[in-house]
Each structure stands twice: as structure tokens, then as C-alpha cells.
């Protein structure tokens, strides 16, 4: 695959103290679906706006294809942006709203009509061509906004939180639709979201941002299974952290003392004996052990909270030294209240060695 966008050491300093984006280098392949993920204020929109030409970098180079577009205005780039507040014109029909996207192109009427039809067909709403925005649902309006961007046939589509205005159910449905649309039209998508599930569901690659920088990037599953830092482990999925000390760290296996227990792990970093580390555990990988059941690593504690969330239970457990970890269990077919874990009950938790994250140093994300 060829690179379609190259960001080279891009920074945006709004003022000497307000740094929106800090020295980001990123390559996006032609046809890829890349998501910028991170908490509010980490620089996602700033980065996207610089790619679109709506913001000028204070340093660095942006290439589209092999062209340097760093200082080009938006209309000179073969890039199109779908904004969060996808305002449609209420006095225009759906067809006119979509055709508006072609206004700057000076095309003849027939070409406009064909391209509007193609774009609306792609988002499955051609039958609404003569209706007005207020006759459509929120999800349908979102699709019209997409059609308005696609109709220009950009090489790259930039989407800033495109689904944030929709309710949870519709949002889930649109995530899949947008993913299918991407597969169908084959152009490059760069999307911004602060919703980790959305990023995992939709993207070929996720770029996790932290304070204007890239914390880690990779395929969804690689990020989930191999977070490089506690920040990433905490932002993608849920992780509980325990402070630990390395007892022995030879040959890819380490023994670590946590909460008064010795556990083993396969750390992805070199660890010296005696080093301070932070151990990360995903609730869904921590198992409530039945009587007589054993695991590679076992931790003992007392249940402090049981939260029911439909699909299963999240159980908070206080370990001997007072530190807390969470364990998720799926519920059996028939829920029997007498066998539900009870607050105050002693429990043993099991974790497989390969499911333990180890990070350097003492971290409290
Ligand atoms: N026009 C601006 N002038 C000054 N500072 C700005 C401007 N736009 C953004 N910032 C600052 O730059 C940083 C990054 O903002 P940005 O909008 O890129 O964040 P974001 O990741 O998109 O956040 P959100 O999820 O809340 O949309 C923030 O600290 C923000 O306050
Ligand atoms: Mg934003």
C-alpha cells in the first residue's frame, strides 16, 4: 500500500503555553481507516483540522500523495471534512443539500444529478432526495452529511466525532454502517473519537493520543492485548493496577511480588531484580475461582462490591494489603440469588500468566 498522508513532526502551539499538538509524525496508507482516540483536549481535532487545512501547523510538514500541502487552504486539498455539527440547510431538499457539496466544482446539471444520486444511494437514502432535513431522523441526517462529503469524491474523508450527536443504539448501528461504507467506497477515512469501543469496532488502526502526542498506535487487537503504557491500558478497555516489586526477572518470565503474593508474568520489557513495577489486570481476564479450582496465579481477598450489568457481574475485591482489583464474571443461564457472590465473602481470584501486564515504575493513571 502507498502512503496517502504523511505528517512529519507536526506541532500546533496556540500560544507559548497552550500546545494543541506536539511533534506528531504519522503515515496513513491509501484506503486505510485510521482513528485518533484520546480524552478531551488531547489534540485530536487540532490534528484533524491541520490535515484538512483548517488550521496551520506552527511546525512540520503535511504531505498528501507526494505533494506538500502544509500551507494550502482546504479547497486546494483532495480532502473533505465531516464536522460534528453537520448542519444541513433546512430550506433545501436533501438532494440540494448534497449538491451543495459540489458547488465549488462548476459541474453541469446532469453530472451533478448523477453524482448526488450515487452519493445518496451509497448511504441508502436516495428515496429521500426531495424531502427536507426536518423530515428525517438524526441518523438519517448524519448519513446525508456523509453523502454531502462523499459526493465530492475526496481522496481522504476526515470525520470529527461524526456519531456523537446520536443516541447509543443508533450510534452502534451507524458505526457498522460507516465501516461498511468505508469498505464500499475504498477511500481513506480518518476519524476522531473519544469512545474507545467505537475506535476498536471501526478502525484498521487506532492512534491513541495523550497531551498532544501519540501515546501508541496499532491494530485494535494489538493495542488491546499489548498496551505500551498504563495510560493506554486504562484508555483502551478497563485495567486495574497494582504496585509490585520484581523478585526475579530472567528470560522473559518474571516473578513479581504484589499485594503479599508472588505472581509470574511475561513482561515485554527487561526488568531488574528489585525494580518497582505496576501490574495491570483486565477485569475480564480475572477469574473468580470455585472451591478446589486452581490457576497459574492466585490472589486472595474479600468482595467489597458486586455490580450487576445485565451480561454479567463486576466484582470488586480488596486484597490483603488493601489494594483493589476488579473481576468480571458472566452470569449463568439462570440467575440464582443464593449462589451470587456476596459482599464481605472471601474469594480467590485466578489470572493466567500471559494475561498480566507489567509496566515500569510506579504509576497511578
Ligand atoms: N482555537 C484555539 N485556541 C486556543 N487553544 C485551542 C484552540 N483549539 C484548541 N485549543 C487547545 O488545544 C488543545 C487541544 O484541543 P483539541 O480541540 O484538539 O482537543 P480534542 O482532543 O479534539 O478534544 P475534544 O475531545 O474535547 O474535542 C486543548 O488544550 C485546547 O484547549
Ligand atoms: Mg475535538
Tab-separated table of N, CA and C in Angstrom, residues 12 16 27 82-83 89 92 100 102 113 125 139 143 150 159 174 205 213 238 248 251 260-261 274 306 313 317 320 326:
chain	number	residue	atom	x	y	z
A	12	UNK	N	1.310	22.177	16.793
A	12	UNK	CA	0.461	23.357	16.793
A	12	UNK	C	0.512	23.970	18.186
A	16	UNK	N	2.504	30.199	23.685
A	16	UNK	CA	3.662	29.515	24.273
A	16	UNK	C	3.270	28.455	25.307
A	27	UNK	N	1.930	8.286	9.391
A	27	UNK	CA	1.705	7.956	7.994
A	27	UNK	C	0.394	7.199	7.875
A	82	UNK	N	-16.096	16.005	7.600
A	82	UNK	CA	-17.451	15.963	8.140
A	82	UNK	C	-17.363	16.445	9.579
A	83	UNK	N	-17.990	17.574	9.864
A	83	UNK	CA	-17.899	18.143	11.202
A	83	UNK	C	-18.935	17.519	12.123
A	89	UNK	N	-28.991	22.487	5.488
A	89	UNK	CA	-29.832	23.665	5.270
A	89	UNK	C	-31.304	23.264	5.285
A	92	UNK	N	-33.536	23.732	2.076
A	92	UNK	CA	-33.185	22.990	0.855
A	92	UNK	C	-33.646	21.540	0.986
A	100	UNK	N	-24.994	20.779	-2.773
A	100	UNK	CA	-24.254	21.927	-2.251
A	100	UNK	C	-22.766	21.598	-2.085
A	102	UNK	N	-21.023	20.150	-4.070
A	102	UNK	CA	-20.354	20.221	-5.380
A	102	UNK	C	-20.268	21.648	-5.905
A	113	UNK	N	-26.554	15.852	-10.957
A	113	UNK	CA	-27.663	14.961	-10.626
A	113	UNK	C	-27.178	13.522	-10.434
A	125	UNK	N	-30.224	6.419	1.014
A	125	UNK	CA	-31.320	7.372	1.239
A	125	UNK	C	-31.760	8.091	-0.035
A	139	UNK	N	-30.185	9.924	12.669
A	139	UNK	CA	-29.254	9.038	11.971
A	139	UNK	C	-29.284	9.271	10.467
A	143	UNK	N	-26.346	10.618	7.877
A	143	UNK	CA	-25.982	9.972	6.603
A	143	UNK	C	-25.998	10.968	5.447
A	150	UNK	N	-19.076	12.809	0.633
A	150	UNK	CA	-18.645	11.790	-0.337
A	150	UNK	C	-18.854	12.256	-1.770
A	159	UNK	N	-13.364	12.789	9.624
A	159	UNK	CA	-14.613	12.768	10.383
A	159	UNK	C	-14.327	13.102	11.846
A	174	UNK	N	-24.834	2.935	13.347
A	174	UNK	CA	-24.097	3.780	12.401
A	174	UNK	C	-22.611	3.428	12.349
A	205	UNK	N	-6.688	0.885	12.123
A	205	UNK	CA	-5.607	1.276	13.026
A	205	UNK	C	-6.086	2.377	13.959
A	213	UNK	N	0.480	14.359	21.932
A	213	UNK	CA	1.425	13.422	21.322
A	213	UNK	C	0.773	12.078	21.048
A	238	UNK	N	-10.653	-1.742	30.233
A	238	UNK	CA	-10.547	-1.378	31.636
A	238	UNK	C	-9.392	-2.160	32.233
A	248	UNK	N	12.305	-11.700	40.603
A	248	UNK	CA	13.284	-12.295	39.705
A	248	UNK	C	12.851	-11.996	38.277
A	251	UNK	N	14.979	-14.229	31.563
A	251	UNK	CA	14.498	-14.961	30.378
A	251	UNK	C	13.015	-14.830	30.042
A	260	UNK	N	1.306	-8.907	48.667
A	260	UNK	CA	1.664	-10.015	49.547
A	260	UNK	C	1.699	-11.377	48.870
A	261	UNK	N	1.562	-11.402	47.546
A	261	UNK	CA	1.565	-12.674	46.816
A	261	UNK	C	2.618	-12.612	45.722
A	274	UNK	N	14.340	-6.435	41.965
A	274	UNK	CA	14.174	-5.342	42.927
A	274	UNK	C	13.502	-4.105	42.347
A	306	UNK	N	-20.493	-5.709	44.400
A	306	UNK	CA	-20.956	-6.540	43.281
A	306	UNK	C	-21.876	-5.687	42.417
A	313	UNK	N	-21.499	-9.808	35.960
A	313	UNK	CA	-21.254	-9.080	37.203
A	313	UNK	C	-19.838	-8.554	37.203
A	317	UNK	N	-12.745	-6.525	44.545
A	317	UNK	CA	-12.168	-7.319	45.625
A	317	UNK	C	-11.028	-6.537	46.271
A	320	UNK	N	-5.256	-8.515	50.484
A	320	UNK	CA	-4.750	-8.475	51.862
A	320	UNK	C	-4.152	-7.117	52.232
A	326	UNK	N	-10.660	-5.636	40.138
A	326	UNK	CA	-11.996	-5.999	39.682
A	326	UNK	C	-11.946	-7.305	38.895
